[in-house]
Coordinates of C-alpha atoms in Angstrom, one line a residue:
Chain A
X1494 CA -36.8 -115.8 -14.7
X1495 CA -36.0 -112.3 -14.4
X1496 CA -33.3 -110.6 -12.0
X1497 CA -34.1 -107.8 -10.1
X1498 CA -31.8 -105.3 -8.5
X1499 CA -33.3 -103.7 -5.0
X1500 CA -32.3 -100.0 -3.6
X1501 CA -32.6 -100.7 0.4
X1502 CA -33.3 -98.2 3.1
X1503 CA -33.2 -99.4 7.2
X1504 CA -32.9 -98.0 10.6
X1505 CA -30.7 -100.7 11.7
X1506 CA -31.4 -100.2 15.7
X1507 CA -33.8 -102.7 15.9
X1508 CA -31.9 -105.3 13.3
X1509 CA -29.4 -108.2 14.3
X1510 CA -27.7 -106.6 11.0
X1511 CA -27.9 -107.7 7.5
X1512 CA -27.3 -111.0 7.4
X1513 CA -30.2 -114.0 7.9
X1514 CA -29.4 -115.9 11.2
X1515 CA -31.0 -118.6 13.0
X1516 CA -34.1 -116.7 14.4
X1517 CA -33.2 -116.8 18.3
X1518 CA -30.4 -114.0 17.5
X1519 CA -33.6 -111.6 16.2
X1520 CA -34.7 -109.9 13.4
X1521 CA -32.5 -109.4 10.4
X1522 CA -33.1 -107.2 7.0
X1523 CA -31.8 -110.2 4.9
X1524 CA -34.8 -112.0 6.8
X1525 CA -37.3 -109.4 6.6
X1526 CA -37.0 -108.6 3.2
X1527 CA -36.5 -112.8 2.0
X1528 CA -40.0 -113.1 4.0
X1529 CA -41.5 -110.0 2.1
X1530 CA -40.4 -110.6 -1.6
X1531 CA -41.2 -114.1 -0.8
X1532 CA -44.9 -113.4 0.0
X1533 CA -44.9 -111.1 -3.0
X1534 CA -43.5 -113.6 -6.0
X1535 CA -45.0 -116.3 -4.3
X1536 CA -42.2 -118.6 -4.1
X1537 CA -39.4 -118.8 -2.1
X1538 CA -37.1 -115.7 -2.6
X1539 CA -32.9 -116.0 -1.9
X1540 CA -31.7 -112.3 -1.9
X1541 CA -28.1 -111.7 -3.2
X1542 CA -27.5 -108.5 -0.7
X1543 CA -24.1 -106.6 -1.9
X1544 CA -22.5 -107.5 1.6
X1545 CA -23.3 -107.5 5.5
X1546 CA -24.0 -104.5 7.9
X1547 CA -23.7 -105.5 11.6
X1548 CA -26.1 -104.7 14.5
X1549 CA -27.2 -101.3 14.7
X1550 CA -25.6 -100.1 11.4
X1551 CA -27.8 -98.0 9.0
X1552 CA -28.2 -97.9 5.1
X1553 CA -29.2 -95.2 2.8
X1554 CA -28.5 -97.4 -0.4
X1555 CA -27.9 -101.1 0.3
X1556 CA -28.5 -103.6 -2.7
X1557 CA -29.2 -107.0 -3.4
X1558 CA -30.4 -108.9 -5.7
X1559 CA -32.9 -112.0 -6.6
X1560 CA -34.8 -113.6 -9.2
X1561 CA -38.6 -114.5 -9.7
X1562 CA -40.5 -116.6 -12.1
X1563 CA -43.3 -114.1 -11.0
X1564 CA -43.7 -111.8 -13.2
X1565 CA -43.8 -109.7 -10.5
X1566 CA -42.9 -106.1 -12.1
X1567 CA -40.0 -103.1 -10.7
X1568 CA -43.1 -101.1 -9.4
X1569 CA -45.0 -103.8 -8.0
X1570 CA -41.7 -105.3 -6.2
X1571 CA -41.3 -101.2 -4.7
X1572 CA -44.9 -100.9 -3.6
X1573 CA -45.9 -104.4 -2.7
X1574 CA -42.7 -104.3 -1.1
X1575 CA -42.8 -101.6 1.2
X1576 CA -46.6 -102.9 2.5
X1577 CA -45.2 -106.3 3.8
X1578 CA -42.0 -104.5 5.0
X1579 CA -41.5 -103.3 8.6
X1580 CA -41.7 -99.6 8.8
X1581 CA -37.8 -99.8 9.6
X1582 CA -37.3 -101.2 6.1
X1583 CA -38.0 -99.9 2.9
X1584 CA -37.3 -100.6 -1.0
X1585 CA -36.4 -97.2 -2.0
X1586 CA -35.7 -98.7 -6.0
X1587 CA -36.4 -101.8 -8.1
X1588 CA -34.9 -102.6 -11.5
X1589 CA -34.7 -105.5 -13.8
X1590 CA -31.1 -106.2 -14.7
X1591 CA -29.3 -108.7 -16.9
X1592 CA -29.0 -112.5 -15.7
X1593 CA -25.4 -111.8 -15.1
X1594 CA -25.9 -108.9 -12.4
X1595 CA -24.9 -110.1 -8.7
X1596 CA -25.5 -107.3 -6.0
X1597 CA -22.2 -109.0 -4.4
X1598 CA -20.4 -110.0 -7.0
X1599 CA -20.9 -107.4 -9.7
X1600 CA -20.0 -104.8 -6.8
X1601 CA -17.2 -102.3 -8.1
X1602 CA -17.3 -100.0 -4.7
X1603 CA -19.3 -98.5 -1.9
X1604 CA -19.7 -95.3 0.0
X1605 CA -20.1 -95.4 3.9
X1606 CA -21.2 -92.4 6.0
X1607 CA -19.9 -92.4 9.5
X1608 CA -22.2 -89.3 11.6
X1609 CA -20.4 -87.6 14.8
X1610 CA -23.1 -85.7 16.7
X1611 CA -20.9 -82.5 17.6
X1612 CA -22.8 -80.9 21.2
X1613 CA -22.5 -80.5 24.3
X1614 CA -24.8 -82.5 25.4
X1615 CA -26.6 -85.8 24.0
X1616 CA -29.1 -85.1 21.5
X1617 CA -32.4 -87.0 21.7
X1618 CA -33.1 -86.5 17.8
X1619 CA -30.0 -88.2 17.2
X1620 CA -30.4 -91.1 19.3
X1621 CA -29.1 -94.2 17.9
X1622 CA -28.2 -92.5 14.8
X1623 CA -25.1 -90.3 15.3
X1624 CA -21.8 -90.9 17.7
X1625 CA -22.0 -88.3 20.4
X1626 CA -18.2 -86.8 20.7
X1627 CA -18.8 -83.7 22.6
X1628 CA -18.0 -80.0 21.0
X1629 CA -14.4 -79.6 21.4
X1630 CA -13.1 -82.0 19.1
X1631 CA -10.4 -80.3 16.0
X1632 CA -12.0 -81.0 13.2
X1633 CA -9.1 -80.0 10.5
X1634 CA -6.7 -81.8 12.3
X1635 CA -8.8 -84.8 12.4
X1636 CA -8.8 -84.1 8.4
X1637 CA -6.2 -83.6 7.9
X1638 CA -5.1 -87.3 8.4
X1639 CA -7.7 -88.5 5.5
X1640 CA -5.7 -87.9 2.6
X1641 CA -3.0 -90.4 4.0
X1642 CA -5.8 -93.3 3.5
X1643 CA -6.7 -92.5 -0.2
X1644 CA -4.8 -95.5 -2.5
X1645 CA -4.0 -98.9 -2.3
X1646 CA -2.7 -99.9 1.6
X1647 CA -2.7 -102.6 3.3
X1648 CA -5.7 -101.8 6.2
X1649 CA -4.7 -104.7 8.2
X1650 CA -4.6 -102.0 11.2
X1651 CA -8.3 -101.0 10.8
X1652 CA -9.3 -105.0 10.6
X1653 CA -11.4 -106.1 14.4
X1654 CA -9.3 -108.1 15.5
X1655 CA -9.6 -112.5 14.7
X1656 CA -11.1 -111.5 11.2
X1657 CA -9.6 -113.7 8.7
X1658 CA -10.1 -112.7 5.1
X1659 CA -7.8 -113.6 2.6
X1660 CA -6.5 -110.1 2.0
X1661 CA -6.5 -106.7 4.2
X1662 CA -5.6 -104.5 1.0
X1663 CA -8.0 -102.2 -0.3
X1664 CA -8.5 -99.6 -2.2
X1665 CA -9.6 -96.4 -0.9
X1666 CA -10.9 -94.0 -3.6
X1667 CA -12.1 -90.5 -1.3
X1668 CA -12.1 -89.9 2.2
X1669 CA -13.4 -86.4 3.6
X1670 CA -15.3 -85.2 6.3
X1671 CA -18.5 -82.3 5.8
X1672 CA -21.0 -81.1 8.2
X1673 CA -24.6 -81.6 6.6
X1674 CA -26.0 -79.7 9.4
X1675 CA -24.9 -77.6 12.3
X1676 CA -24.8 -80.9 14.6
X1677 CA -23.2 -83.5 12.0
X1678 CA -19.9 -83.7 11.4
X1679 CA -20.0 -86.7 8.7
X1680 CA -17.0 -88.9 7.6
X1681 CA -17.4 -90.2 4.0
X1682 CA -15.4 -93.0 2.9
X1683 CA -15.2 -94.2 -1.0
X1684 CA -13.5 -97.8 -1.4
X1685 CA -13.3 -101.0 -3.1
X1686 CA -14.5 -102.6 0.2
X1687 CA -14.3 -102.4 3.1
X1688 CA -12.6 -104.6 6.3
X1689 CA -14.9 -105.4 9.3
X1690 CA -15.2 -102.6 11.2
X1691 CA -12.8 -100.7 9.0
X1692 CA -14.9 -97.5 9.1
X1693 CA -15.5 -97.4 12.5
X1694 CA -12.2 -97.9 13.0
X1695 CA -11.1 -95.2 11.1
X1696 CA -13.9 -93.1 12.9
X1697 CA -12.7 -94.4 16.4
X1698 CA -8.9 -93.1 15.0
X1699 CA -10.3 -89.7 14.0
X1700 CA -11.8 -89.1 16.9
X1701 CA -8.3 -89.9 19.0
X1702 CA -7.0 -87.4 16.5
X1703 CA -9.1 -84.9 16.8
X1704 CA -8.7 -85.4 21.2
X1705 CA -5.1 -84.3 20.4
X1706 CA -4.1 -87.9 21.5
X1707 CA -2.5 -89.0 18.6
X1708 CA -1.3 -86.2 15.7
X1709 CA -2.6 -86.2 12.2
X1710 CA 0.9 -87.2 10.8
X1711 CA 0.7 -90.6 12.3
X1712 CA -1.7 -91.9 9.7
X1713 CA 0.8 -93.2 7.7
X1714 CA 2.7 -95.2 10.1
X1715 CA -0.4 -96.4 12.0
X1716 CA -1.6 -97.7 8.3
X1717 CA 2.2 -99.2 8.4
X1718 CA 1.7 -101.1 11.2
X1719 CA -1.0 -103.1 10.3
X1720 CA -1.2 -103.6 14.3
X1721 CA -4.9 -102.7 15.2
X1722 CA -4.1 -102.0 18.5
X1723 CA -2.6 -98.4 17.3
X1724 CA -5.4 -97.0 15.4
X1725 CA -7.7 -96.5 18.2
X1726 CA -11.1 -97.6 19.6
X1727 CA -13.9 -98.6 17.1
X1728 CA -16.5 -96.2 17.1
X1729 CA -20.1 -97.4 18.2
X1730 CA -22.3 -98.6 15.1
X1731 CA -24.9 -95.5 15.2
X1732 CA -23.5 -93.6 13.2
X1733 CA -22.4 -95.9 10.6
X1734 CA -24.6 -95.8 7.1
X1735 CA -24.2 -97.8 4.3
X1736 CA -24.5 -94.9 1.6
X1737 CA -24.5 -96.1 -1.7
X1738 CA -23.3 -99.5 -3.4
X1739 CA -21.5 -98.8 -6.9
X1740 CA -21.2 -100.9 -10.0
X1741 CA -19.9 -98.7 -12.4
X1742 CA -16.1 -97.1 -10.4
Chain B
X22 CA -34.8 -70.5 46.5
X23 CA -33.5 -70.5 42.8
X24 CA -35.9 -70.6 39.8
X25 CA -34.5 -72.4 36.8
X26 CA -35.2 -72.6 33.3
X27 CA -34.4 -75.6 31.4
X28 CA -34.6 -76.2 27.5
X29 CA -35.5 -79.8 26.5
X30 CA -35.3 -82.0 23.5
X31 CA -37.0 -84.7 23.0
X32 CA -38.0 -87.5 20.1
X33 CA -42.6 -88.0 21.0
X34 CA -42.9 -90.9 19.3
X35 CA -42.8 -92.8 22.6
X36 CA -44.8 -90.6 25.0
X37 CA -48.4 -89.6 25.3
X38 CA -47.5 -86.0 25.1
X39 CA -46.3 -83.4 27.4
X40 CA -48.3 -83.3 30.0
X41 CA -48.4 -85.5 33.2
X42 CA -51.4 -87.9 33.2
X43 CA -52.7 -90.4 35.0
X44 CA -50.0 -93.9 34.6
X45 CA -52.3 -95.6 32.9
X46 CA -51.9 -92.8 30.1
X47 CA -48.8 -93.7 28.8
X48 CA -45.5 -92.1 29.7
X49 CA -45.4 -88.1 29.8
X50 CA -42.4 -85.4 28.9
X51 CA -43.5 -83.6 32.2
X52 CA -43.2 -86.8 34.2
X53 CA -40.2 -88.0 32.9
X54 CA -38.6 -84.4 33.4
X55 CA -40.7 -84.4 37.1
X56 CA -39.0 -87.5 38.1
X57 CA -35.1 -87.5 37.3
X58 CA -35.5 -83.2 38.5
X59 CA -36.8 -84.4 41.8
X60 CA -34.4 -87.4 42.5
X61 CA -31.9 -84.7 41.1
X62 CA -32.8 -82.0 43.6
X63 CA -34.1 -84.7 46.5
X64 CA -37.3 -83.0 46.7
X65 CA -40.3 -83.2 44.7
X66 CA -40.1 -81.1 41.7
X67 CA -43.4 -79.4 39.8
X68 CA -41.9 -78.6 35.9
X69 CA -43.8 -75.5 34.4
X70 CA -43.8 -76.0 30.8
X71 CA -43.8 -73.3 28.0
X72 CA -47.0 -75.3 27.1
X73 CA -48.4 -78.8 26.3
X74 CA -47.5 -80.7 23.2
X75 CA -49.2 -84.2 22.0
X76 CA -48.5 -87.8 21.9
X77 CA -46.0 -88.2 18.8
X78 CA -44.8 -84.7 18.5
X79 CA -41.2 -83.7 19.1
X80 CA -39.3 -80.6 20.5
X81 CA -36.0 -79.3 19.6
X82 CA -36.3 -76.5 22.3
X83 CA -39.6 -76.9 24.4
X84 CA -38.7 -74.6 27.7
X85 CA -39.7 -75.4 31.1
X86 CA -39.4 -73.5 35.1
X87 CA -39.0 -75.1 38.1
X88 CA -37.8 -73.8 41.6
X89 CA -35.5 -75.8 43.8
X90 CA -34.4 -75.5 47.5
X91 CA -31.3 -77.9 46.4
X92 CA -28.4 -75.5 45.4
X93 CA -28.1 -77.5 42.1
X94 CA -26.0 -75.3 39.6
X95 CA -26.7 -75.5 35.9
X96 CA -24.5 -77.5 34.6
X97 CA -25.5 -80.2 37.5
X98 CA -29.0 -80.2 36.5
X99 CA -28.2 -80.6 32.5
X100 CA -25.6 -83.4 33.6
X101 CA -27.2 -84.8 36.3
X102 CA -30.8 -84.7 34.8
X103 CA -29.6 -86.3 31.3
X104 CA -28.3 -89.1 33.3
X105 CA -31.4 -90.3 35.0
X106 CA -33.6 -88.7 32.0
X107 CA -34.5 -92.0 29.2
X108 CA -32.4 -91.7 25.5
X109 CA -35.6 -89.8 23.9
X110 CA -35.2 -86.9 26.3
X111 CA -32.6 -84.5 27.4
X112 CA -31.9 -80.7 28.7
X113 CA -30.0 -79.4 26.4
X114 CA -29.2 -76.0 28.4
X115 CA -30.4 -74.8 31.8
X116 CA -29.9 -70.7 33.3
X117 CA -30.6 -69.5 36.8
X118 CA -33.6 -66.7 35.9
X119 CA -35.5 -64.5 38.3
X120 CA -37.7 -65.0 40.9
X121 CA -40.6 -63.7 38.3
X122 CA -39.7 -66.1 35.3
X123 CA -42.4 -68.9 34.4
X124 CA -42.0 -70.7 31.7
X125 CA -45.6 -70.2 30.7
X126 CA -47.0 -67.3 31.5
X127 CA -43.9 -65.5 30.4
X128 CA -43.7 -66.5 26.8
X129 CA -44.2 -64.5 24.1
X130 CA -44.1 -66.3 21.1
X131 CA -43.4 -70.3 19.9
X132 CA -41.6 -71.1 16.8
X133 CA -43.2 -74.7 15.6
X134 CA -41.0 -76.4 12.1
X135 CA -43.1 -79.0 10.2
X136 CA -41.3 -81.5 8.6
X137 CA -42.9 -83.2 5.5
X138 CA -41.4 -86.2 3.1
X139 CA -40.7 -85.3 -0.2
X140 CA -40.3 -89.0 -1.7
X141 CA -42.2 -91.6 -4.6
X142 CA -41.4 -94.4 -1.5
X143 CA -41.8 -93.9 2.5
X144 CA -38.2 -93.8 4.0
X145 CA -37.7 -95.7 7.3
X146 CA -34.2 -93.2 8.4
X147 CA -37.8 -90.4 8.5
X148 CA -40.8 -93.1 10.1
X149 CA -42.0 -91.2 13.0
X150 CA -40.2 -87.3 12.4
X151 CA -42.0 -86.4 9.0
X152 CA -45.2 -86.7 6.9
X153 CA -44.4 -88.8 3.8
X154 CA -46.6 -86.9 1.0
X155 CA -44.8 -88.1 -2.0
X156 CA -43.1 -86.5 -4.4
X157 CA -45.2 -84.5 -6.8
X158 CA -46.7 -81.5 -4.3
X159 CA -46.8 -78.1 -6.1
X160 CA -44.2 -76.2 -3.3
X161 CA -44.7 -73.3 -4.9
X162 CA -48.2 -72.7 -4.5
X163 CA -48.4 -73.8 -1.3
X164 CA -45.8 -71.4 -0.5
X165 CA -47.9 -69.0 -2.1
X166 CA -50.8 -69.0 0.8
X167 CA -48.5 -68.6 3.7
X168 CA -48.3 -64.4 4.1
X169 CA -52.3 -64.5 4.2
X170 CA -51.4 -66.2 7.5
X171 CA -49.1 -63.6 8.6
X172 CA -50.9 -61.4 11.2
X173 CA -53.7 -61.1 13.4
X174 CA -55.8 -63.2 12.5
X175 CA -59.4 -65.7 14.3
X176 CA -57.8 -68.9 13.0
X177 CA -60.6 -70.8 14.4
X178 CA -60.7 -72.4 11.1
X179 CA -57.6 -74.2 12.2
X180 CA -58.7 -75.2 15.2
X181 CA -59.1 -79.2 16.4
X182 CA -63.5 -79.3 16.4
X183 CA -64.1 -79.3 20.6
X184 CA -61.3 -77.4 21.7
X185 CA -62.9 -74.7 24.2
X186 CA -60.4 -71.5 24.8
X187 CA -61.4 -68.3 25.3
X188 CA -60.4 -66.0 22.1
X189 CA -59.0 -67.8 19.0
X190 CA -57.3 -64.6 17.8
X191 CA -53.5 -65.4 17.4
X192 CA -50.8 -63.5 15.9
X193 CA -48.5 -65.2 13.4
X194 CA -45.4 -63.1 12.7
X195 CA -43.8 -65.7 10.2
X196 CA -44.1 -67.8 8.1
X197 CA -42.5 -69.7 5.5
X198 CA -41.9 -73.2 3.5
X199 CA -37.6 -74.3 3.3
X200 CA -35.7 -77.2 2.3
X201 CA -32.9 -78.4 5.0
X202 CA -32.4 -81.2 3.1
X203 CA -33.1 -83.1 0.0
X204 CA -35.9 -85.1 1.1
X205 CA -37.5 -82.6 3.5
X206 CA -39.9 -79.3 2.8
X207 CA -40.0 -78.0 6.6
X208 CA -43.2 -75.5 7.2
X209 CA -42.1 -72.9 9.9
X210 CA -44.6 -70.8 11.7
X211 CA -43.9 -68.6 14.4
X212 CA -46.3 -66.5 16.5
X213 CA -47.1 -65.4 19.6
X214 CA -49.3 -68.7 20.4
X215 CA -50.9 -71.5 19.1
X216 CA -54.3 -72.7 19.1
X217 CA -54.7 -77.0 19.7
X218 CA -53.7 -78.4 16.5
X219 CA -53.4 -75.4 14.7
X220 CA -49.3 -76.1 13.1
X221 CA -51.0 -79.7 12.0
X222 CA -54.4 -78.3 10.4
X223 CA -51.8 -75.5 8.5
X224 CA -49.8 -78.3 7.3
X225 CA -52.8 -80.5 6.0
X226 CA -54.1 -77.7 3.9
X227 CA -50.9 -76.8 2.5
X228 CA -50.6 -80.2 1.6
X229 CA -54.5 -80.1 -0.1
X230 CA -53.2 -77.0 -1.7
X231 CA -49.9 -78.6 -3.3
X232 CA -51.9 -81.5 -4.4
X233 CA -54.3 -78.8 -6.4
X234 CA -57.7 -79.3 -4.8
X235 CA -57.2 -76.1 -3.5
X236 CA -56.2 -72.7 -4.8
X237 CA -53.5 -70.8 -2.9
X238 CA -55.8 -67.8 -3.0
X239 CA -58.3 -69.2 -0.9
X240 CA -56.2 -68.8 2.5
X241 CA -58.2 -65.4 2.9
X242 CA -61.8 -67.2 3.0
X243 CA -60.6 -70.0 4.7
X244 CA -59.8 -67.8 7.7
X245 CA -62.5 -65.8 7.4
X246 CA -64.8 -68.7 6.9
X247 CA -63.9 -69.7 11.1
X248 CA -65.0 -73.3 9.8
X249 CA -62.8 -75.9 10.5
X250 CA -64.3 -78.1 7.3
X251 CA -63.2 -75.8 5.1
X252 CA -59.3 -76.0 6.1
X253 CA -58.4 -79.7 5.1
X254 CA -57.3 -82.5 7.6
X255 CA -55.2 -82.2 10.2
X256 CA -51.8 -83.7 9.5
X257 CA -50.2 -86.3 11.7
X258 CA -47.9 -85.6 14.4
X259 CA -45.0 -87.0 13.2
X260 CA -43.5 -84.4 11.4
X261 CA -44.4 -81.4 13.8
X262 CA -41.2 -80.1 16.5
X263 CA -41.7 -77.5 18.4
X264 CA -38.4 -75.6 17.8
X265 CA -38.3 -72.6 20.3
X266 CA -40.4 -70.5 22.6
X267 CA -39.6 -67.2 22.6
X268 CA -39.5 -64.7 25.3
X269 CA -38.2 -61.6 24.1
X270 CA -40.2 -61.1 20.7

């Protein structure tokens, strides 16, 4: 048997999100890419993905993992791939790792993207792939409330609401926001994990920040709270990309 | 009367082109523009574009004229018009111009980007908006035959076989290869007009050049040549936006 590690790349408009679900709630990636690597090896593929996205939520670097008596090698399991894939789903990278690797469990971190399409109007090219917050938003105040989230907090605030996990503290390693391009205004968020929702909660926050309804100093006291009902609306899932998965923080 | 111009952009990949056709065509830019204008205004609207573009190609800022009895201001017909317009299109600006402005016959120049791939796998967050050529074109050297472009110039040699227009003389006052991002080279060509497929045929011999089957150097003797065979496919229209029409150049 060997173990294969998978690089992931999806348009997640037209996806029920990540995870396989009976087939009347539509098409997932989890699905999609089972069905694929399964036609490929031959045998029924279980793929190992490093954790969930929800409807409508992107990836530029989701993982997962599986294993194959195939044979089947990195290159083949990339371009073999990629012909049985819908064109909203691609293997970007294949490796063989160690019989020990587990996209979830040997997961150390991962980097979300969160896009705010800055205009004054809505933006056809951006169209299900950015959040459309107008022009006028104050972008160094909303950044100036990031810092406050970097270390160990309790997010309990930033948690939708009737999750139950068995902990809400995380670890938060870099927050900042850039502007790739002169529309874009792009959150970046480093962690351990990450709560459901908790970075479009964070963007829905910014966003109330950056509106003047809510000052960059209460960060700390909204993260205090652990009362989600402070921190804001969650922000739509269009903008929300699933950046890069690490295994070596 | 008050003669407006509007500036639209809009994602192709779901419209047979600019240009109003027959229903059975597909949905049209023009038509969709035509229809949410005239239940804007409450009278039927005729939409004067800069020019046509086809099925699959985008705009960033195609312009269009229309005249209107309603009294609509500016900012009503970019609101009101992006309400009733589909997601894929939008005005994203609209001015009050002179009685003598059309949209067409006033332009003097177009600005057209194309966008091509630069990736060993296809990359669903680009299917439609760029040409995946993989990663291994010689940039350089197709960079290197753009300024023989620059200039008065028969570009019948780049011109789709069938198209019948009186002179194929155009004027191309720029030209130039760039990298917006890490995955895209962008091709940008401006010039006082374009003949049918012209940007595309440009684009599929830069490509032949990258890929060495042809010298930079021969750009000259392509033109000259007038022979469409000699100038390498066409490219697709995925990766080709119009970007602005100019009418002070």
């Amino acid at each position: 048997m060997k173990n294969f590690k998978i690089t992931v790349e999806y348009d997640g408009r037209n996806f029920a999100g990540w995870q396989r679900q009976s087939p009347a709630a539509g098409p997932t990636l989890q699905g999609a890419l089972e069905e694929a690597l399964s036609r490929l090896c031959h045998h029924p593929v279980t793929l190992h993905g490093s954790g969930r996205t929800d409807a409508g939520v992107h990836a530029r670097g989701q993982t997962a993992s599986f294993q194959t008596s195939s044979g089947r090698s990195s290159l083949e399991i990339v371009r073999g791939g990629n012909c049985l894939l819908p064109p909203e789903v691609a293997i970007v990278a294949a490796e063989e790792v160690g019989p020990d690797f587990h996209a979830r469990f040997s997961c150390r971190g991962k980097t979300y993207d969160y896009d705010f399409l800055v205009s004054p109007t809505r933006r056809p090219l951006f169209q299900g792939r950015a959040w459309w917050v107008g022009p006028h938003l104050a972008w160094a105040e909303a950044a100036a409330a990031l810092p406050a989230l970097v270390g160990r907090h309790d997010f309990a605030a930033f948690q939708s609401s009737g999750s139950q996990v068995e902990s809400t503290v995380r670890v938060i390693h870099q927050a900042s926001l850039s502007r790739p391009g002169p529309e874009i205004q792009r959150l970046s968020l480093t962690g351990s994990g990450f709560l459901r929702h908790m970075v479009r909660a964070v963007a829905g926050l910014l966003v109330e920040i950056g509106r003047g309804r809510l000052p960059a100093a209460s960060m700390p006291d909204i993260i205090k709270s652990r009362d989600r009902s402070r921190a804001g609306p969650t922000a739509p899932p269009d903008g929300l990309y699933l950046a890069r998965v690490h295994y070596d923080l």
